[in-house]
Tab-separated table of C-alpha atoms and ligand atoms in Angstrom:
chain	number	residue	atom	x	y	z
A	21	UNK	CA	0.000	0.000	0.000
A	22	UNK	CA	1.799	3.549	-0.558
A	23	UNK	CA	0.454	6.271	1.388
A	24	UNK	CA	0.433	10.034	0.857
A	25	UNK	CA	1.279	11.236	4.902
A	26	UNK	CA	0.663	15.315	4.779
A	27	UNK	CA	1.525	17.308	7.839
A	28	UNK	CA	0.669	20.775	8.790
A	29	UNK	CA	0.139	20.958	12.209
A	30	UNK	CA	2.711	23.824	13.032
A	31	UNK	CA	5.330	25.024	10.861
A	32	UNK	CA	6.486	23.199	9.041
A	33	UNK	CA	4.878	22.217	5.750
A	34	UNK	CA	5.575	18.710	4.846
A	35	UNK	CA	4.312	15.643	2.966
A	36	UNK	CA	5.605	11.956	2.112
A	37	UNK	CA	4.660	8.748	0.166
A	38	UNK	CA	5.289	5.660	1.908
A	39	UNK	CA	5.269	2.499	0.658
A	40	UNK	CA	4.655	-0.495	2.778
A	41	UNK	CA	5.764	-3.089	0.616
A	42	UNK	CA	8.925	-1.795	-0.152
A	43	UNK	CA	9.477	0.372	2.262
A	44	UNK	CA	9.994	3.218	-0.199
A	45	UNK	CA	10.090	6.659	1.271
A	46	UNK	CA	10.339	10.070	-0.529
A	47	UNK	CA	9.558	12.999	1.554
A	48	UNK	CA	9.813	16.816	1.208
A	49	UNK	CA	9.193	19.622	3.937
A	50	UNK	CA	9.446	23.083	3.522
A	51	UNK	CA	10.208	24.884	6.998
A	52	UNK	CA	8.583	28.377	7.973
A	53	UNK	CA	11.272	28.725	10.533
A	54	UNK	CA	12.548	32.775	8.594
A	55	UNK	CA	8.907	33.622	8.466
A	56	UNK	CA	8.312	33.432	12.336
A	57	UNK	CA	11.581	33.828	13.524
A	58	UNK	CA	11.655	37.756	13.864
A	59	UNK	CA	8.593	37.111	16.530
A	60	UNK	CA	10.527	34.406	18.519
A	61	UNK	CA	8.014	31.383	18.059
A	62	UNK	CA	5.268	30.308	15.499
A	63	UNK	CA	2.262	32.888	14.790
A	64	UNK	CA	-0.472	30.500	14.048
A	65	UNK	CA	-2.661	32.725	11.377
A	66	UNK	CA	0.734	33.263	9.456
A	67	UNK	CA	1.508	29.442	9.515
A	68	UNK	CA	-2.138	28.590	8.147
A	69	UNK	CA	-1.742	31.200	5.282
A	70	UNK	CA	1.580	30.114	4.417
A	71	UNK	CA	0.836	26.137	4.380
A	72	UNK	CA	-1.958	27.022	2.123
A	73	UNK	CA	0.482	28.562	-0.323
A	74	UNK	CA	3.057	26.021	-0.021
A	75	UNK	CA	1.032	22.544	0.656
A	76	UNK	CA	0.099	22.269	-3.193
A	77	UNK	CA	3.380	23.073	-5.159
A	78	UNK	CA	5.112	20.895	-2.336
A	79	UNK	CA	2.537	18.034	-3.778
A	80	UNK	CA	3.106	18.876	-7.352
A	81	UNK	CA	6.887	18.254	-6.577
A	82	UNK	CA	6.270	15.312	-4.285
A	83	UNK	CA	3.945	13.151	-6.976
A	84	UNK	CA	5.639	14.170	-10.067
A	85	UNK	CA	4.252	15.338	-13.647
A	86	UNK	CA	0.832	13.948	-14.624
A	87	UNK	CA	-0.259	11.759	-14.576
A	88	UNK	CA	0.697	11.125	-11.154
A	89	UNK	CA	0.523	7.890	-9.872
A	90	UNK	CA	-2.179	8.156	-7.214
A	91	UNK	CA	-1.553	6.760	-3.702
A	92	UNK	CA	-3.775	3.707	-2.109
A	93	UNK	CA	-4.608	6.133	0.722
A	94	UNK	CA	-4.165	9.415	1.586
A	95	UNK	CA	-2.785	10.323	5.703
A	96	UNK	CA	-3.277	13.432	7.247
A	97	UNK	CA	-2.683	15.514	10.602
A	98	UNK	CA	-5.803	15.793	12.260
A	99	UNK	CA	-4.920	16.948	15.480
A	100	UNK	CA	-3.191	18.286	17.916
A	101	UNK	CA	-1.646	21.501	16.369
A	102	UNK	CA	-2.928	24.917	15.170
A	103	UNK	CA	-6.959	24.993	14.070
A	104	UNK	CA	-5.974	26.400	10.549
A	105	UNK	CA	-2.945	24.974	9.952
A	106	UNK	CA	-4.563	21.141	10.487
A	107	UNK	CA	-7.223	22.777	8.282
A	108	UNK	CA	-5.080	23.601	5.292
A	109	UNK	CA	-3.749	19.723	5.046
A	110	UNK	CA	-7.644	18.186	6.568
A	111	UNK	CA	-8.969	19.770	3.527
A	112	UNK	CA	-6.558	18.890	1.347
A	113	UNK	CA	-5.421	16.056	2.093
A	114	UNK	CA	-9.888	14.542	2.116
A	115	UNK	CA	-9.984	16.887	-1.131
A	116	UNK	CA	-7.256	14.786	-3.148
A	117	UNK	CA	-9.122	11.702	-1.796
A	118	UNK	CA	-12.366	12.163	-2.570
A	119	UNK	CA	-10.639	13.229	-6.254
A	120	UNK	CA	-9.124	9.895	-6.283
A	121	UNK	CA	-11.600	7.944	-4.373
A	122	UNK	CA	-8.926	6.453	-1.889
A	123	UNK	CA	-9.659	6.538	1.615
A	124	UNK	CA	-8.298	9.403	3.894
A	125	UNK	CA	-7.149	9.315	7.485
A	126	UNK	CA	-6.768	11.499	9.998
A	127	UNK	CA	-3.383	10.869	12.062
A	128	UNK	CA	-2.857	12.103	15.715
A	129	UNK	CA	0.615	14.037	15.406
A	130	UNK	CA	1.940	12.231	18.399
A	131	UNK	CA	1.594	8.677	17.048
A	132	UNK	CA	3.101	9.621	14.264
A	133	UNK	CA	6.080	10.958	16.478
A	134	UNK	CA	5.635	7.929	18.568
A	135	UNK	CA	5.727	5.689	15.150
A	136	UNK	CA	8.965	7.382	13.784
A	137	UNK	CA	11.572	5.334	15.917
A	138	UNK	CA	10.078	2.198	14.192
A	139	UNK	CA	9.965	3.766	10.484
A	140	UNK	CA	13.711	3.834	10.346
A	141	UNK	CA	13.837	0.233	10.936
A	142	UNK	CA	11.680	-0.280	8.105
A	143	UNK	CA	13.835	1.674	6.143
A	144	UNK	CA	16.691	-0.007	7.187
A	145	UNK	CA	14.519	-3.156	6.017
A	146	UNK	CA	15.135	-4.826	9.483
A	147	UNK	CA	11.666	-5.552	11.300
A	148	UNK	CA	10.648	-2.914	13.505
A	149	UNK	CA	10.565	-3.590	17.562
A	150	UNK	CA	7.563	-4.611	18.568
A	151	UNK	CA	5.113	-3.179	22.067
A	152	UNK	CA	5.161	-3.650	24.780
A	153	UNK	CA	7.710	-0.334	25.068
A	154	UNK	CA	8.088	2.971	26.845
A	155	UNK	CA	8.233	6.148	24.590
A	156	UNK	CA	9.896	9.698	25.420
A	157	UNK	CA	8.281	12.547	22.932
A	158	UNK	CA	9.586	15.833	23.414
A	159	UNK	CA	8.482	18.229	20.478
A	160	UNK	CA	7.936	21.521	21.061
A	161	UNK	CA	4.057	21.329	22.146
A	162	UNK	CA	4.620	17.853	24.249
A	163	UNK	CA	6.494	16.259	26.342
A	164	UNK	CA	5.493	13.041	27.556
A	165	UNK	CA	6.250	9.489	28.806
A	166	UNK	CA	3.727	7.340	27.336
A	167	UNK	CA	3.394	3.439	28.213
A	168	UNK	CA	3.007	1.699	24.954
A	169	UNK	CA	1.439	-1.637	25.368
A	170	UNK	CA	-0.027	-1.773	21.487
A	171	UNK	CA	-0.682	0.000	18.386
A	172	UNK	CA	-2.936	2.396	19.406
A	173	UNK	CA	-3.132	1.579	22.902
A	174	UNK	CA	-1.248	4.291	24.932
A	175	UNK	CA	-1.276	5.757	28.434
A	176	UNK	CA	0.232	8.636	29.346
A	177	UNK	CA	2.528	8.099	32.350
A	178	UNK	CA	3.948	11.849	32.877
A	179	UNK	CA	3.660	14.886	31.028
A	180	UNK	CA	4.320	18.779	31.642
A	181	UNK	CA	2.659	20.568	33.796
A	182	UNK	CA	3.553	23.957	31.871
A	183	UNK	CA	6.463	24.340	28.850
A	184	UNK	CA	7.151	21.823	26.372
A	185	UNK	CA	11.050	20.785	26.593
A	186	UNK	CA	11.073	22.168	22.774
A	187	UNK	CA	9.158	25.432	24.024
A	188	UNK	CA	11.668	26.017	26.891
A	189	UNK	CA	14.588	25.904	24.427
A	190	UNK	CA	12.624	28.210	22.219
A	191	UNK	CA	11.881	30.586	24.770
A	192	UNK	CA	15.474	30.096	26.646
A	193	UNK	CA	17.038	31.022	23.173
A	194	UNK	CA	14.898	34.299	22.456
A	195	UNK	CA	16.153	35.128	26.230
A	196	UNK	CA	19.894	34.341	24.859
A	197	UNK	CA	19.391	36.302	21.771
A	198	UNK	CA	19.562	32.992	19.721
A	199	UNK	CA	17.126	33.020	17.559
A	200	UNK	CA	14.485	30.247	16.380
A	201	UNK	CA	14.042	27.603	16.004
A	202	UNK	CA	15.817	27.407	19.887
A	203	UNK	CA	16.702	24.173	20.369
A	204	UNK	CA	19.237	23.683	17.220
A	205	UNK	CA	20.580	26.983	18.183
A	206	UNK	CA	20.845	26.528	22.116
A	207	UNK	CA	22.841	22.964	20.974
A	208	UNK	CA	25.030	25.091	18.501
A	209	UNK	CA	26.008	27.758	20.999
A	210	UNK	CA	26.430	24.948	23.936
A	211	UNK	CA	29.398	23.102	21.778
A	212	UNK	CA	31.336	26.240	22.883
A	213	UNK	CA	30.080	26.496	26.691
A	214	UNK	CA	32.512	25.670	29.833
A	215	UNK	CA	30.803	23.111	32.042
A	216	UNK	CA	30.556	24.438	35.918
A	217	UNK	CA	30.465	28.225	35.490
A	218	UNK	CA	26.349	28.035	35.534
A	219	UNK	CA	23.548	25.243	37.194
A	220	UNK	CA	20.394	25.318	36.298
A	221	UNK	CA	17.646	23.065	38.681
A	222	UNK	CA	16.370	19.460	37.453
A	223	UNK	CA	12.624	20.838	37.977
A	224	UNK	CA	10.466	18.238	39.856
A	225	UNK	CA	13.197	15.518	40.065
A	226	UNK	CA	13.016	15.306	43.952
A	227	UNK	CA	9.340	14.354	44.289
A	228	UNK	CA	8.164	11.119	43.065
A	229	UNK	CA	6.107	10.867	39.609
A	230	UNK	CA	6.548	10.933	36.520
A	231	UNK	CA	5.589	14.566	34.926
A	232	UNK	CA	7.638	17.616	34.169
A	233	UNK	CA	7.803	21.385	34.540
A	234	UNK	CA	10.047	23.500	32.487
A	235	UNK	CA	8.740	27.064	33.151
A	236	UNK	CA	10.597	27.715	36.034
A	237	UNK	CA	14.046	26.213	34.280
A	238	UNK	CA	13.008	29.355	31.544
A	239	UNK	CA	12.432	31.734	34.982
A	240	UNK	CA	15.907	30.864	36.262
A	241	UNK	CA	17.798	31.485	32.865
A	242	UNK	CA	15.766	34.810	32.949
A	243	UNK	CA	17.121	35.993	36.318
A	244	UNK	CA	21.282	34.527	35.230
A	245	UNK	CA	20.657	37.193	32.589
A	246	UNK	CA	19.388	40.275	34.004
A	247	UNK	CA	22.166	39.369	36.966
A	248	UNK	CA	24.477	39.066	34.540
A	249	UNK	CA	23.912	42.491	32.705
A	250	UNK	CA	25.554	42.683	29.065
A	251	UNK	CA	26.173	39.097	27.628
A	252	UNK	CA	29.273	38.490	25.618
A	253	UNK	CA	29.423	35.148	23.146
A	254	UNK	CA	31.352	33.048	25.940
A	255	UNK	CA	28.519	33.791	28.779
A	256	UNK	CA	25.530	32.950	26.095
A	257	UNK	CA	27.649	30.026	25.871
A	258	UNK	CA	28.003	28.919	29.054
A	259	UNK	CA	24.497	29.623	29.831
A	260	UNK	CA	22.935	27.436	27.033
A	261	UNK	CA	25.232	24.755	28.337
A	262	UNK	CA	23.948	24.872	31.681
A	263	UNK	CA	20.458	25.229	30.474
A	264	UNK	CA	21.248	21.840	27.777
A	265	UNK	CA	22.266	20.006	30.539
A	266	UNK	CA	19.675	20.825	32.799
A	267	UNK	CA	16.694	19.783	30.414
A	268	UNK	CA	18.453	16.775	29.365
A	269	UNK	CA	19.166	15.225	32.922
A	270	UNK	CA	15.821	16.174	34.063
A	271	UNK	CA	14.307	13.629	30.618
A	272	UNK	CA	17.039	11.274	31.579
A	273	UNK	CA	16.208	11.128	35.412
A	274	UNK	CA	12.297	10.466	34.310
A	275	UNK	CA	13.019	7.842	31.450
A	276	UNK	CA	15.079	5.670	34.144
A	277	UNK	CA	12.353	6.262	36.683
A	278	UNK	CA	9.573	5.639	34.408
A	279	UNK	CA	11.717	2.202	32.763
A	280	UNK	CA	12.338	1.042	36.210
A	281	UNK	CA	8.754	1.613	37.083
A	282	UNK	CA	7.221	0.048	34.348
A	283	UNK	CA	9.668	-2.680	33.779
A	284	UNK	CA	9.155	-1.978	30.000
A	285	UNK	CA	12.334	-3.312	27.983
A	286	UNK	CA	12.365	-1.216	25.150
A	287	UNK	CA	12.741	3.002	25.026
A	288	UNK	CA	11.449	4.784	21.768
A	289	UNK	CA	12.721	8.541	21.212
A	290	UNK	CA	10.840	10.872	19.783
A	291	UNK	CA	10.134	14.641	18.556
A	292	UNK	CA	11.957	17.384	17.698
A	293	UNK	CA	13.740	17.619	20.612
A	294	UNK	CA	14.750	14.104	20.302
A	295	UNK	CA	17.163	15.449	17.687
A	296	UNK	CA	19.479	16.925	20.384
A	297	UNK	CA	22.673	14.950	20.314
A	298	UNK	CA	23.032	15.309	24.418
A	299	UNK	CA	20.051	14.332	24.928
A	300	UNK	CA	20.191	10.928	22.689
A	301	UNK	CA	24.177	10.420	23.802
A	302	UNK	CA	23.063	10.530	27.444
A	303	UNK	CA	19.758	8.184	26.753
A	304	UNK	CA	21.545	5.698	25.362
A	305	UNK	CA	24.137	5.449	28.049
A	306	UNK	CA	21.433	5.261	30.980
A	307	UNK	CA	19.435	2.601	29.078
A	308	UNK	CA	22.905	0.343	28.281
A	309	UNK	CA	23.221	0.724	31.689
A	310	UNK	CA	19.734	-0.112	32.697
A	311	UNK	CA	20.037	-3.138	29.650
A	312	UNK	CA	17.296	-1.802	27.833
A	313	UNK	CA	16.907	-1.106	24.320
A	314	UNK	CA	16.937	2.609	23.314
A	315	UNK	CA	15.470	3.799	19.424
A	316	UNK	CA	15.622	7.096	18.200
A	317	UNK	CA	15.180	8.183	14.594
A	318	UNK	CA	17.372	9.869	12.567
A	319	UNK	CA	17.257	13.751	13.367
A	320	UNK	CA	15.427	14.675	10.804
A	321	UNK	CA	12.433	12.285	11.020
A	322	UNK	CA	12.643	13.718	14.804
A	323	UNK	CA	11.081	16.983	14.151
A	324	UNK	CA	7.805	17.247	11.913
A	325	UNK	CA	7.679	15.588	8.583
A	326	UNK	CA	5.323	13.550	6.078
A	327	UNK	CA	7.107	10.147	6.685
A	328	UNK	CA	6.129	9.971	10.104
A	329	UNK	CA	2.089	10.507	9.559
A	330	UNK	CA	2.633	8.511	6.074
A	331	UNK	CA	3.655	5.701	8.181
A	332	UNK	CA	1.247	5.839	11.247
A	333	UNK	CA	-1.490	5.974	8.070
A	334	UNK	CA	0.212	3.011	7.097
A	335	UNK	CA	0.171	0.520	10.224
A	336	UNK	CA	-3.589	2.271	11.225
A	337	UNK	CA	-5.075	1.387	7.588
A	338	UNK	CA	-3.643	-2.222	8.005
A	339	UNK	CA	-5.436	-2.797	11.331
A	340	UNK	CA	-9.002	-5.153	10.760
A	341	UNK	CA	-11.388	-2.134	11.516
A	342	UNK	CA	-9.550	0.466	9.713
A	343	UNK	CA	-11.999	1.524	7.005
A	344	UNK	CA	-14.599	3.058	9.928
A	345	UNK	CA	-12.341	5.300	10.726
A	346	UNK	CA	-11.607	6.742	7.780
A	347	UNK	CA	-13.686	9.527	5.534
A	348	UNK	CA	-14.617	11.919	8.408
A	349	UNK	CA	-13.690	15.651	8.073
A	350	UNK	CA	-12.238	16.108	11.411
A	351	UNK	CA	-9.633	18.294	13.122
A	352	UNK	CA	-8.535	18.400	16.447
A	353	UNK	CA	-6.873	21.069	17.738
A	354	UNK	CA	-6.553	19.542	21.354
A	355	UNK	CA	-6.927	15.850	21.472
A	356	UNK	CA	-5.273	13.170	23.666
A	357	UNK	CA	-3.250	10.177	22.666
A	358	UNK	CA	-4.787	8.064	24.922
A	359	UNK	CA	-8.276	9.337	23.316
A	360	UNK	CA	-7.216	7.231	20.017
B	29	KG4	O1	8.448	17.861	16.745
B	29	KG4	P1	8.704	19.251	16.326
B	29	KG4	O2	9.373	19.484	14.999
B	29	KG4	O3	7.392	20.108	16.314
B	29	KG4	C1	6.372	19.946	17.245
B	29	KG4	O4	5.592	18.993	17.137
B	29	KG4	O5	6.385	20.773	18.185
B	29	KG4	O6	9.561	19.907	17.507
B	29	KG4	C2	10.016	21.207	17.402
B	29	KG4	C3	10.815	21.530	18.645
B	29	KG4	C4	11.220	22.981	18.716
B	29	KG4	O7	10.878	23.474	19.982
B	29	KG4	C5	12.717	22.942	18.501
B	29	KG4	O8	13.408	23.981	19.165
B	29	KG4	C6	13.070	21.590	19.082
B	29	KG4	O9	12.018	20.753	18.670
B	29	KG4	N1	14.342	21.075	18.552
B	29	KG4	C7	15.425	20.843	19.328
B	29	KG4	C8	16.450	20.423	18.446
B	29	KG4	N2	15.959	20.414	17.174
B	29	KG4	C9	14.656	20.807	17.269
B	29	KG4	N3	15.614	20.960	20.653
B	29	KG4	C10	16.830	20.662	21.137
B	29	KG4	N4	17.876	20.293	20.369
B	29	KG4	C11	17.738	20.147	19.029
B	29	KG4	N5	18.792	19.762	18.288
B	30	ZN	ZN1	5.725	17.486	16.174
């Protein structure tokens, strides 16, 4: 079956076909990131307007000159994201299949994040790990510890009580003068940071549980810089390091808790922030240690993209009662995994 995965939930414009026989992939994604950057995070009317100019030519490009071969199914974001933004690829993604008369499916966004760490085996062509597994998603709207015990059948062990992980880099990097996205820049600026000089908190380590906070980790970066007055490169530096290190222990400290709780085997890594090299170097030593298996996808099928939602399309449209759920114009703005 190859499957047409379109994903506009934020800002980034992006769309895949997947192939599930093969396990052919071509992808393309077009980033906003210089159209919201002057404001220091996304503005959600300008990210609607913009995936409606780019979501078609991005298609064009993506399915070649007519006549195109059409797709067995067509997967789209439904929810969670921005209201127009899931609108733009909703409508066009239930548009193109009523056009073709293949069916159409919405995808949660987190699945699809939750699904990526398995797409690279199939791309690799090795069999993907199977649930019963744990799963880490940090993107810049969740962060979450979800117990995996099927397809589609998730709980949500822990999750933040205020900023995304991705958010607080965001915001931590407009505090830094860093620009946006924050979290590739915070990394960036971090390789040059001296270890010691600043320490951040690891919020809501000491008590027991399983969910996060990263407001306050933003609040204490805030005060460093007014203390520290004028920041030269080194201090930025030296800041983001502290600030790196502080987010990633905190995730580390909760994925050892929440493996040692659950007594799941198997971690899967996921979101944008699941791109940060820290963060995945210092995962993968705490589950050797803990002698569980750790998966992360490449970086780039971290953060949004069409593969991710072509594949989740994929493995949902191969389950037995797949065809009810497919067909309804639906978007979700706010909508739970465990709501599936
Ligand atoms: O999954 P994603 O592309 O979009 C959402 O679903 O939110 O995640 C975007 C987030 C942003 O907050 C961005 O700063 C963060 O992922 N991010 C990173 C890195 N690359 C992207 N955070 C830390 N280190 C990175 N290398
Ligand atoms: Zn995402």
């Amino acid at each position: 079956m190859r499957v047409l995965g379109i994903e506009t939930s934020c800002d980034d414009t992006a769309a895949a076909i997947y192939d599930g026989e093969s396990g052919a992939l071509t992808q393309l994604r077009e980033t906003q990131a210089d159209l919201h950057r002057r404001y220091g995070g996304v503005v959600p009317e300008l990210a609607a307007r913009d995936h409606l100019r780019t979501l078609l030519p991005l298609l064009d490009r993506l399915l070649g000159a007519p006549p195109v071969a059409r797709p067995d199914a067509i997967a789209y974001t439904a929810g969670p994201g921005l209201a127009g933004a899931l609108l733009v690829g909703a409508s066009v993604g239930i548009g193109l299949a009523r056009a073709w008369g293949v069916p159409a499916l919405g995808v949660h966004h987190m699945e699809g994040h939750l699904l990526a760490p398995l797409l690279e085996f199939e791309l690799a062509h090795k069999p993907p790990p199977r649930p019963p597994m744990l799963a880490l998603l940090v993107s810049g709207g969740h962060t979450m510890l979800v117990d995996v015990a099927a397809l589609g059948v998730y709980r949500i062990l822990g999750q933040t009580l205020d900023d995304a992980a991705g958010e607080a880099f965001d915001k931590t990097a407009k505090l830094l003068g860093l620009g946006y996205p924050g979290g590739p820049a915070i990394a960036a600026a971090a390789l040059a940071g001296r270890a010691g000089r600043f320490s951040f908190t690891r919020p809501m380590t000491r008590r027991a549980g399983l969910d996060f906070s990263f407001s306050g980790l933003k609040t204490q970066v805030r005060v460093c810089v007014e203390r520290a007055g004028r920041l030269g490169k080194q201090d930025i530096a030296d800041i983001a390091l502290a600030f790196e290190q502080a987010v990633v222990d905190t995730l580390v400290i909760k994925c050892r808790r929440a493996l040692r709780s659950s007594g799941r085997r198997q971690l899967a890594v996921s979101g944008g922030v699941a791109a940060n090299r820290r963060l995945r170097e210092h995962l993968r030593r705490a589950t050797d240690e803990l002698g569980v298996a750790m998966f992360a996808p490449r970086p780039e099928l971290c953060t949004d993209n069409g593969a991710m939602i072509a594949y989740a399309g994929h493995l949902r449209l191969s389950l037995p009662a797949a065809a009810a759920t497919a067909e309804r114009f639906d978007v979700r703005p706010r909508w739970s995994l465990e709501e599936i």
